[in-house]
XYZ file of C-alpha atoms in Angstrom:
654
model
C 0.000 0.000 0.000
C 1.222 3.387 -0.917
C 1.485 5.979 1.881
C 0.122 9.565 1.418
C 2.853 12.177 1.700
C 2.760 15.658 3.184
C 1.038 18.388 1.100
C 3.392 20.285 -0.996
C 3.924 23.843 0.374
C 3.694 26.332 -2.361
C 3.464 30.074 -2.406
C -0.234 29.889 -3.248
C -1.142 27.539 -0.377
C 0.727 29.708 2.094
C -1.046 32.855 0.891
C -4.447 31.143 1.131
C -3.791 29.931 4.687
C -2.636 33.401 5.845
C -5.632 35.103 4.268
C -8.072 32.720 5.935
C -6.499 33.227 9.373
C -6.428 36.980 8.927
C -10.125 36.978 8.093
C -10.973 34.969 11.233
C -8.841 37.241 13.393
C -10.289 40.334 11.797
C -13.796 39.079 12.320
C -13.000 38.472 16.001
C -11.539 41.937 16.329
C -14.578 43.392 14.702
C -16.915 41.589 17.060
C -14.833 42.752 20.055
C -14.736 46.333 18.791
C -18.462 46.273 18.217
C -19.067 44.929 21.749
C -16.803 47.581 23.247
C -18.534 50.254 21.226
C -21.954 49.095 22.310
C -20.803 48.911 25.936
C -19.262 52.365 25.776
C -22.431 53.697 24.221
C -24.505 52.036 26.944
C -22.337 53.520 29.686
C -22.216 56.939 28.067
C -25.927 57.179 27.324
C -28.094 54.754 29.277
C -25.938 54.696 32.449
C -24.851 58.317 32.231
C -26.881 59.517 35.198
C -25.822 56.625 37.452
C -22.085 57.094 36.961
C -22.372 60.836 37.029
C -23.814 60.544 40.537
C -21.043 58.146 41.591
C -18.385 60.515 40.302
C -20.121 63.385 41.990
C -20.150 61.510 45.302
C -16.378 61.055 45.070
C -15.983 64.781 44.602
C -18.831 66.088 46.810
C -19.390 65.103 50.428
C -22.377 65.823 52.641
C -22.039 66.555 56.333
C -24.841 66.630 58.880
C -25.164 69.840 60.871
C -26.217 69.037 64.463
C -29.359 70.945 65.455
C -29.314 73.493 68.223
C -31.168 72.273 71.305
C -34.262 74.098 72.405
C -33.892 76.508 75.293
C -35.191 75.670 78.754
C -36.760 78.735 80.367
C -38.498 79.540 83.640
C -42.009 80.858 84.300
C -40.893 84.368 83.315
C -39.029 83.124 80.197
C -35.676 83.671 81.865
C -33.026 81.258 80.489
C -32.095 78.129 82.415
C -30.359 76.188 79.615
C -29.252 77.927 76.399
C -26.766 77.497 73.538
C -23.688 79.535 72.748
C -21.270 79.486 69.839
C -18.139 77.452 70.422
C -15.137 75.840 68.733
C -14.365 72.177 69.241
C -12.108 69.401 67.957
C -13.138 65.745 67.586
C -11.464 62.551 66.385
C -13.201 60.209 63.917
C -11.736 56.706 64.564
C -12.595 55.351 61.085
C -10.669 58.164 59.410
C -7.511 57.771 61.434
C -4.477 56.113 59.860
C -2.373 53.373 61.400
C -0.571 55.795 63.701
C -3.234 57.384 65.977
C -0.608 57.902 68.685
C 1.189 60.435 66.454
C -2.064 62.315 65.776
C -2.902 62.399 69.471
C 0.600 63.620 70.323
C 0.250 66.447 67.781
C -3.113 67.453 69.223
C -1.741 67.324 72.756
C 0.862 69.903 71.781
C -1.461 72.096 69.707
C -4.288 72.184 72.268
C -2.219 71.900 75.477
C -4.137 68.796 76.570
C -3.694 67.552 80.125
C -2.831 63.930 81.008
C -6.439 63.505 82.138
C -7.635 64.684 78.720
C -5.298 62.267 76.921
C -6.479 59.351 79.051
C -10.119 60.233 78.403
C -9.492 60.438 74.629
C -7.732 57.070 74.554
C -10.616 55.452 76.399
C -13.061 57.110 74.008
C -11.167 55.779 70.973
C -11.151 52.286 72.452
C -14.912 52.321 73.074
C -16.116 54.341 70.055
C -18.434 52.754 67.509
C -16.451 53.173 64.285
C -17.395 56.557 62.924
C -18.620 57.838 66.293
C -16.700 61.039 67.127
C -14.520 61.157 70.212
C -14.402 64.631 71.807
C -10.882 66.031 72.099
C -11.513 69.577 73.318
C -14.548 71.840 73.513
C -15.013 75.581 73.906
C -11.435 76.181 72.777
C -10.090 79.639 71.807
C -10.201 80.560 68.147
C -6.392 80.611 67.797
C -6.163 76.942 68.827
C -9.047 76.057 66.537
C -7.247 77.800 63.653
C -3.943 76.069 64.482
C -5.622 72.675 64.082
C -7.510 73.681 60.941
C -4.399 74.721 58.978
C -2.744 71.358 59.694
C -5.632 69.089 58.747
C -3.690 67.524 55.831
C -1.244 65.975 58.297
C -3.856 65.109 60.943
C -6.086 62.365 59.489
C -9.246 61.734 61.482
C -9.220 65.159 63.149
C -12.481 67.081 62.764
C -12.458 70.719 63.926
C -15.936 72.187 64.110
C -17.633 75.458 64.825
C -20.849 74.614 66.612
C -23.121 75.449 69.513
C -22.472 74.245 73.053
C -25.022 73.862 75.857
C -24.637 76.464 78.574
C -26.269 76.713 81.990
C -25.981 80.270 83.347
C -26.681 79.197 86.947
C -24.197 76.297 86.849
C -24.410 73.834 89.781
C -27.632 75.420 91.079
C -29.640 73.804 88.246
C -27.745 70.505 87.862
C -30.436 68.358 89.501
C -33.226 70.357 87.885
C -32.304 70.068 84.195
C -29.377 67.619 84.122
C -26.725 67.890 81.416
C -25.899 66.800 77.855
C -23.106 64.599 76.520
C -21.838 62.633 73.537
C -24.171 59.724 72.667
C -22.955 56.347 73.879
C -22.576 53.254 71.725
C -25.782 51.871 73.265
C -27.735 55.038 72.437
C -26.408 54.939 68.855
C -27.527 51.350 68.407
C -30.867 51.963 70.136
C -31.724 54.568 67.482
C -30.900 52.082 64.692
C -27.540 53.712 63.971
C -28.963 57.169 63.400
C -26.100 59.058 61.643
C -26.974 62.198 63.589
C -25.762 60.547 66.791
C -22.234 60.210 65.410
C -22.083 63.692 63.893
C -19.197 65.651 65.468
C -20.471 68.011 68.152
C -23.890 66.404 68.577
C -25.040 65.946 72.192
C -28.006 64.220 73.786
C -29.608 64.691 77.186
C -28.005 62.539 79.858
C -30.024 63.285 82.993
C -33.155 64.950 84.374
C -35.180 67.152 81.958
C -32.456 67.176 79.313
C -32.895 63.408 79.116
C -36.637 62.945 79.585
C -37.562 65.796 77.203
C -34.983 64.859 74.539
C -37.693 64.405 71.896
C -38.819 67.998 72.391
C -35.417 69.629 72.758
C -33.424 67.893 69.994
C -34.584 69.625 66.800
C -33.893 68.630 63.174
C -30.360 68.435 61.694
C -29.203 70.471 58.724
C -26.810 69.413 55.957
C -23.750 70.923 54.282
C -22.440 69.911 50.826
C -18.721 70.477 50.234
C -16.325 69.859 47.339
C -13.107 68.020 48.208
C -9.984 66.794 46.422
C -9.060 63.117 45.993
C -7.170 63.391 49.294
C -10.196 64.805 51.114
C -8.979 68.416 51.240
C -11.735 71.030 51.273
C -12.098 72.974 48.005
C -15.286 74.950 48.582
C -18.737 74.837 50.177
C -21.497 74.166 47.668
C -24.776 74.519 49.560
C -26.151 74.348 53.083
C -29.518 73.260 54.426
C -29.922 74.991 57.804
C -30.801 73.011 60.909
C -34.075 73.516 62.755
C -33.741 74.242 66.457
C -35.519 72.166 69.068
C -38.624 73.466 70.793
C -38.506 75.740 73.811
C -39.284 74.058 77.126
C -41.057 76.447 79.541
C -41.017 75.440 83.206
C -43.014 76.509 86.244
C -39.719 77.206 88.033
C -38.835 80.716 89.200
C -35.104 80.566 88.408
C -34.308 83.507 90.688
C -35.982 81.780 93.646
C -34.521 78.391 92.719
C -30.969 79.748 92.545
C -31.460 81.581 95.823
C -32.598 78.344 97.484
C -29.524 76.500 96.160
C -27.241 79.258 97.411
C -29.005 79.391 100.784
C -28.202 75.725 101.420
C -24.545 76.727 101.497
C -22.255 73.765 102.100
C -25.004 71.660 103.628
C -26.296 68.502 102.016
C -29.999 68.906 101.490
C -32.887 70.217 99.459
C -35.473 72.973 99.344
C -38.811 72.733 97.519
C -41.263 75.622 97.043
C -44.765 75.050 95.645
C -47.510 77.459 94.563
C -50.524 76.689 96.773
C -52.988 77.856 94.117
C -52.149 75.355 91.382
C -49.284 73.040 92.419
C -46.597 74.752 90.316
C -43.115 73.850 91.533
C -41.319 77.181 91.920
C -38.025 75.807 93.235
C -36.543 72.349 93.790
C -32.926 72.864 94.781
C -30.721 69.887 95.656
C -27.212 70.462 96.941
C -24.347 69.814 96.694
C -24.298 69.338 92.949
C -21.969 69.042 89.987
C -21.489 71.776 87.392
C -23.455 70.697 84.286
C -21.252 72.932 82.126
C -18.256 70.761 83.032
C -20.188 67.593 82.228
C -21.251 68.957 78.850
C -17.614 69.680 77.980
C -16.362 66.309 79.249
C -15.604 65.848 82.936
C -12.101 64.883 84.067
C -11.303 61.721 86.007
C -10.119 63.813 88.946
C -13.438 65.624 89.235
C -15.409 62.399 88.868
C -13.334 60.718 91.585
C -13.817 63.714 93.843
C -17.608 63.562 93.536
C -17.731 59.775 93.875
C -15.817 60.003 97.169
C -17.958 62.827 98.597
C -20.160 61.523 101.424
C -22.748 64.195 100.595
C -23.455 62.542 97.186
C -23.452 65.485 94.750
C -24.643 63.232 91.896
C -27.969 62.407 93.589
C -31.088 64.521 93.131
C -32.207 64.612 96.749
C -35.611 66.125 95.932
C -36.704 63.081 93.918
C -34.350 60.327 95.059
C -33.703 61.160 98.706
C -35.805 59.340 101.312
C -35.920 60.451 104.938
C -37.921 59.917 108.121
C -40.383 62.802 108.268
C -39.699 63.494 111.938
C -42.119 65.837 113.683
C -43.170 67.495 110.426
C -45.746 64.672 110.341
C -47.553 66.002 113.425
C -49.984 68.324 111.574
C -50.949 65.300 109.453
C -51.337 63.215 112.609
C -53.590 65.850 114.145
C -55.868 65.773 111.095
C -56.115 61.985 111.486
C -56.923 62.343 115.192
C -59.664 64.880 114.458
C -61.124 62.655 111.730
C -61.145 59.771 114.211
C -63.415 61.899 116.444
C -60.899 62.576 119.200
C -61.480 65.754 121.228
C -58.682 68.301 120.547
C -59.243 69.856 123.997
C -58.350 66.644 125.825
C -55.054 67.059 127.613
C -52.231 64.566 127.940
C -49.588 65.055 130.639
C -46.036 64.978 129.323
C -43.485 63.771 131.872
C -40.731 63.280 129.330
C -41.240 59.510 129.068
C -44.008 57.141 127.959
C -44.010 53.442 128.796
C -45.497 50.802 126.500
C -44.902 47.323 127.889
C -41.193 46.983 128.575
C -40.237 49.867 126.254
C -39.919 53.538 127.176
C -40.399 56.268 124.546
C -39.007 59.711 125.279
C -39.773 63.383 124.664
C -37.096 66.076 124.581
C -38.790 68.068 127.387
C -41.311 67.806 130.225
C -44.197 69.771 128.751
C -46.784 69.011 131.430
C -50.485 68.912 130.447
C -50.968 69.762 126.744
C -53.935 69.614 124.378
C -53.710 69.041 120.614
C -53.181 72.699 119.698
C -50.393 73.127 122.243
C -48.865 69.750 121.339
C -48.375 70.945 117.755
C -46.921 74.285 118.869
C -44.483 72.705 121.341
C -43.964 69.484 119.349
C -44.735 67.253 122.337
C -43.953 63.635 121.450
C -45.786 62.192 124.469
C -49.112 63.644 123.319
C -48.741 62.036 119.897
C -47.600 58.692 121.341
C -50.710 58.502 123.521
C -53.253 59.851 121.051
C -52.023 57.799 118.076
C -52.799 54.604 119.984
C -56.381 55.812 120.372
C -56.753 56.736 116.696
C -55.155 53.604 115.206
C -52.729 53.043 112.352
C -55.327 52.656 109.581
C -56.767 56.172 109.763
C -53.263 57.636 110.139
C -51.958 55.880 107.017
C -55.101 56.907 105.100
C -54.538 60.575 105.980
C -50.848 60.309 105.068
C -51.690 59.076 101.571
C -54.298 61.801 101.059
C -51.657 64.408 101.885
C -49.116 62.991 99.419
C -46.971 60.555 101.401
C -46.089 57.440 99.448
C -47.300 59.029 96.200
C -45.413 58.833 92.918
C -46.140 62.075 91.105
C -46.633 62.347 87.342
C -43.518 64.359 86.529
C -40.979 64.150 83.648
C -38.108 62.920 85.805
C -35.972 59.832 85.090
C -36.174 58.408 88.613
C -38.465 59.063 91.555
C -38.435 57.238 94.886
C -41.756 57.532 96.669
C -41.021 56.196 100.134
C -43.165 54.230 102.570
C -46.467 54.723 104.367
C -46.572 51.751 106.759
C -49.801 50.113 107.909
C -50.748 46.624 109.195
C -51.184 45.236 105.665
C -47.808 46.604 104.572
C -46.150 45.123 107.667
C -47.591 41.702 106.886
C -46.426 41.862 103.240
C -42.986 43.254 104.037
C -41.965 41.556 107.271
C -44.605 38.830 107.678
C -45.525 39.928 111.194
C -48.402 41.669 112.946
C -48.538 45.395 113.549
C -47.540 46.271 117.119
C -48.249 49.239 119.373
C -44.689 50.492 119.076
C -45.117 50.667 115.280
C -47.961 53.150 115.785
C -45.909 55.130 118.304
C -42.907 55.375 115.999
C -45.172 56.396 113.130
C -46.793 59.150 115.234
C -43.533 61.148 115.272
C -42.390 60.277 111.734
C -39.858 57.637 112.709
C -39.767 53.863 112.310
C -40.761 52.807 108.806
C -42.029 56.196 107.627
C -39.989 57.453 104.646
C -40.750 60.485 102.465
C -38.985 62.570 99.852
C -38.751 66.390 100.054
C -41.352 66.945 97.309
C -43.898 64.888 99.252
C -43.268 67.026 102.337
C -43.809 70.177 100.305
C -47.034 68.786 98.840
C -48.275 67.895 102.348
C -47.751 71.511 103.408
C -49.370 72.827 100.198
C -52.446 70.591 100.579
C -52.935 71.538 104.233
C -52.500 75.210 103.342
C -54.842 75.229 100.331
C -57.392 72.569 101.196
C -56.963 71.295 97.620
C -55.738 67.942 96.308
C -52.923 69.668 94.447
C -50.662 67.766 92.054
C -47.125 69.086 91.498
C -46.187 70.166 88.001
C -42.989 71.445 86.485
C -43.882 71.899 82.784
C -45.713 75.136 82.082
C -48.812 74.965 79.907
C -51.577 77.345 78.962
C -54.513 75.993 80.947
C -54.917 73.682 83.898
C -58.091 72.225 85.401
C -59.059 73.463 88.842
C -57.716 71.003 91.456
C -60.420 69.202 93.463
C -61.029 69.808 97.135
C -58.965 67.746 99.552
C -61.123 65.013 101.184
C -60.468 66.462 104.642
C -62.772 68.591 106.788
C -62.261 72.329 106.205
C -62.788 72.930 109.947
C -60.033 70.459 110.810
C -57.674 72.078 108.294
C -58.324 75.529 109.788
C -57.514 74.176 113.271
C -54.190 72.709 112.144
C -53.234 75.819 110.137
C -53.802 77.960 113.226
C -51.622 75.667 115.335
C -48.855 75.727 112.686
C -48.957 79.532 112.775
C -48.450 79.289 116.539
C -45.306 77.181 116.005
C -43.656 80.259 114.470
C -45.512 83.290 115.801
C -46.843 82.501 119.309
C -43.542 83.041 121.099
C -43.725 79.605 122.717
C -43.388 77.411 119.632
C -40.382 75.475 118.362
C -39.713 77.745 115.358
C -39.801 81.352 116.592
C -36.545 81.825 114.658
C -38.477 81.312 111.406
C -40.669 84.395 111.795
C -40.680 86.382 108.553
C -39.076 89.863 108.586
C -42.068 91.131 106.569
C -44.787 93.311 108.091
C -48.248 91.727 108.111
C -47.017 88.443 106.561
C -46.952 85.477 108.917
C -45.322 82.125 108.273
C -46.984 78.952 109.536
C -44.836 75.850 109.877
C -43.641 72.774 111.690
C -40.145 71.735 112.677
C -38.806 68.202 112.489
C -35.734 66.426 113.809
C -35.283 62.911 112.456
C -32.977 60.425 114.147
C -30.702 58.280 112.009
C -29.239 56.246 114.889
C -30.615 54.318 117.838
C -30.210 55.995 121.220
C -29.691 53.321 123.883
C -30.682 53.461 127.523
C -27.016 53.122 128.405
C -26.317 56.374 126.584
C -29.223 58.139 128.305
C -28.081 56.924 131.721
C -24.432 57.838 131.235
C -24.569 61.588 130.920
C -27.522 61.951 128.578
C -28.020 61.851 124.828
C -24.904 62.909 122.950
C -25.072 66.217 121.098
C -24.994 66.289 117.320
C -21.738 68.216 117.414
C -20.040 65.336 119.224
C -21.069 62.789 116.592
C -19.661 61.933 113.179
C -21.517 63.790 110.425
C -23.398 60.710 109.194
C -24.678 59.962 112.708
C -26.262 63.370 113.303
C -30.012 64.014 113.115
C -31.655 65.329 109.956
C -33.040 68.864 110.212
C -36.505 69.397 108.651
C -39.066 72.165 108.314
C -42.325 72.605 106.408
C -44.268 75.831 106.169
C -46.529 78.117 104.175
C -47.152 81.835 103.901
C -49.088 84.002 104.375
C -50.563 81.975 107.211
C -54.049 83.492 106.826
C -54.181 83.316 102.987
C -51.599 80.719 101.960
C -49.890 81.264 98.603
C -46.525 79.490 98.914
C -45.571 76.235 100.638
C -42.016 75.197 101.403
C -40.172 72.107 102.625
C -36.530 72.008 103.709
C -34.459 68.951 104.582
C -30.829 69.332 105.655
C -29.102 65.991 105.973
C -27.459 65.530 109.376
C -28.094 69.199 110.107
C -29.281 68.744 113.685
C -32.397 70.355 115.174
C -35.084 71.395 112.700
C -35.348 74.801 114.335
C -31.623 75.523 114.075
C -30.897 74.877 110.366
C -33.938 74.033 108.230
C -36.345 76.614 109.685
C -34.084 79.674 109.048
C -33.468 78.452 105.495
C -37.221 78.258 104.846
C -37.681 81.711 106.362
C -35.097 83.271 104.022
C -36.374 81.474 100.911
C -39.983 82.579 101.486
C -38.746 86.093 102.327
C -37.335 86.192 98.769
C -40.882 85.914 97.398
C -42.122 88.890 99.414
C -39.021 91.119 99.657
C -36.092 90.146 97.452
C -33.786 92.834 98.827
C -34.180 91.640 102.427
C -33.551 88.065 101.365
C -30.387 88.961 99.458
C -29.170 91.059 102.386
C -29.579 88.010 104.653
C -27.675 85.775 102.213
C -24.681 88.050 101.585
C -22.943 87.620 104.986
C -23.597 83.883 104.916
C -21.898 83.450 101.534
C -18.990 85.566 102.722
C -18.683 83.287 105.745
C -18.844 80.164 103.550
C -16.182 81.475 101.161
C -17.962 82.881 98.103
C -20.414 81.617 95.509
C -21.259 77.984 94.781
C -18.977 77.949 91.733
C -16.070 79.523 93.639
C -16.304 77.003 96.481
C -16.599 74.103 94.045
C -13.512 75.305 92.132
C -11.491 75.469 95.353
C -12.579 71.982 96.338
C -11.543 70.717 92.912
C -8.127 72.363 93.148
C -7.596 71.060 96.675
C -8.549 67.542 95.631
C -6.223 67.567 92.625
C -3.367 68.949 94.705
C -3.857 66.218 97.309
C -3.895 63.563 94.592
C -0.771 64.933 92.947
C 1.204 65.153 96.201
C 3.714 62.310 96.752
C 2.528 59.761 99.311
C 4.310 57.272 101.529
C 3.282 53.627 101.430
C 1.402 54.145 104.677
C -0.535 57.140 103.397
C -4.261 56.731 102.891
C -6.268 58.501 100.134
C -7.272 62.019 101.182
C -10.748 62.206 102.739
C -13.414 64.255 100.926
C -13.324 67.842 102.107
C -16.202 70.197 102.743
C -15.592 73.612 101.243
């Protein structure tokens, strides 16, 4: 068989093969060119708008403008919380490069940051949620703001901003009234489904009291700013701005002049003063001291200041008006008298006070030997023996019923984050709480506001206001246009008149426990009741070995609370007041004069200010000045070198 050989390569066969391959390749190139042309046409025409927007977004950035918070004003539209222009610097963690330590070191030099500031910033960076801004410095001078701005190209992640900062003109005096604002936490950011406003540099939310509970009303609507930037993020120009819309104004029933006076009048004591309008229940003042400066909290509080407040035994972070609970002491005696009268007991019946009252094996004491006293005189002289004896005749049920009608144990409908409403004990409560029967000594303790009785200062003020007005008043702090007329208190008007007259005698008869509280105003009488609440048990051994120790000889926390409730004018009540001074001693010595001066402010401001001036000079200046000295003293003590045996410095009282 003959094998086929290879085709003979000729010039013609080679030309044909090349031409065929060239045609295939050309056809492929044509198809590819056509596809590219179609694609380019599609991108240039059909997708033009889409890619134009993408390119625009690379060149144009949009920034949220935090809204200005609504003002908080008093009943006369005087400012309590406002906004003022400020310069600030923040760090955006997501925009920082791999060397944040270098950026922080640069800022430390430019802004003269303290070690406390640096530590706070590092902790903020560690806990920040990605793009969430970390405050570096607020309310800085313009020259420092400008120094940072001109170096932005070498400070990645640094965001200088001109914005508005919250400002509280009265400082610490309003801390427990309105609270403060601060940078939103990671939890708050996530709770609002990652609302971008909450991570906008300079944006603050309410952190306590009214700033927190009324956040929805105070926040406002953010604006937006469109800016043109280079590929490296450098600002070229501002394109357009949509202005923010400020939050709504929050008008309060508070008289800020009176409120600030009450805070100042407390001096360096730990306590509270509440003033209520007897006509409608408006809260005119609710001062709680000591307190922090909300302006410092808004700017970012230092670790030193936080440690100082945490170590202070007077608890400056606690709103004592709403969260403080105390035995009512003898301020409960007008309430007790109303219960006795409702029980049908004769107010003219006399009980002989010998200074001691035996029930079984127990002996209950009075501070004096008052001799025979009736109900009217027992209120004026605050005779414990009378109330021990008569309370056993009336019974615990009618006493607890009267206490609730006058506001004890009541949780009021107020826009506050926390409110402790105390205890009104009765036999049913005792069974639920301690699983035992009510005993005679429980009634006796209750009759003088001791034992299980616990109230807050607002409840004491409402008791005084309800007795004074004869109305079932409800406290209110938000001012509105119209309020319904409060109903009559379900207590006999004749009984109320009897108790009001006795309370006037406490101050004005010359034989009562609060003669020191008499108002320095012609034709205006103050009616009231003192209270001294024990916080320790006095043993028989102490009584038999030289008598009960004086408050001055005891540690501060072991001293009695000083209380006073009152209203004025006594014949036509308009204002009611309650004062509690923690561990202040006798009610007549500390709380009663404070109430006198605060109510004097409402009738004669000049006389009230004249009474306050020498006291503030004695204490060492204004609230802010004394707080600043305490802060400096604390920091100096912390900075001083210590031996191994040294203990941390105790909290000082300015």
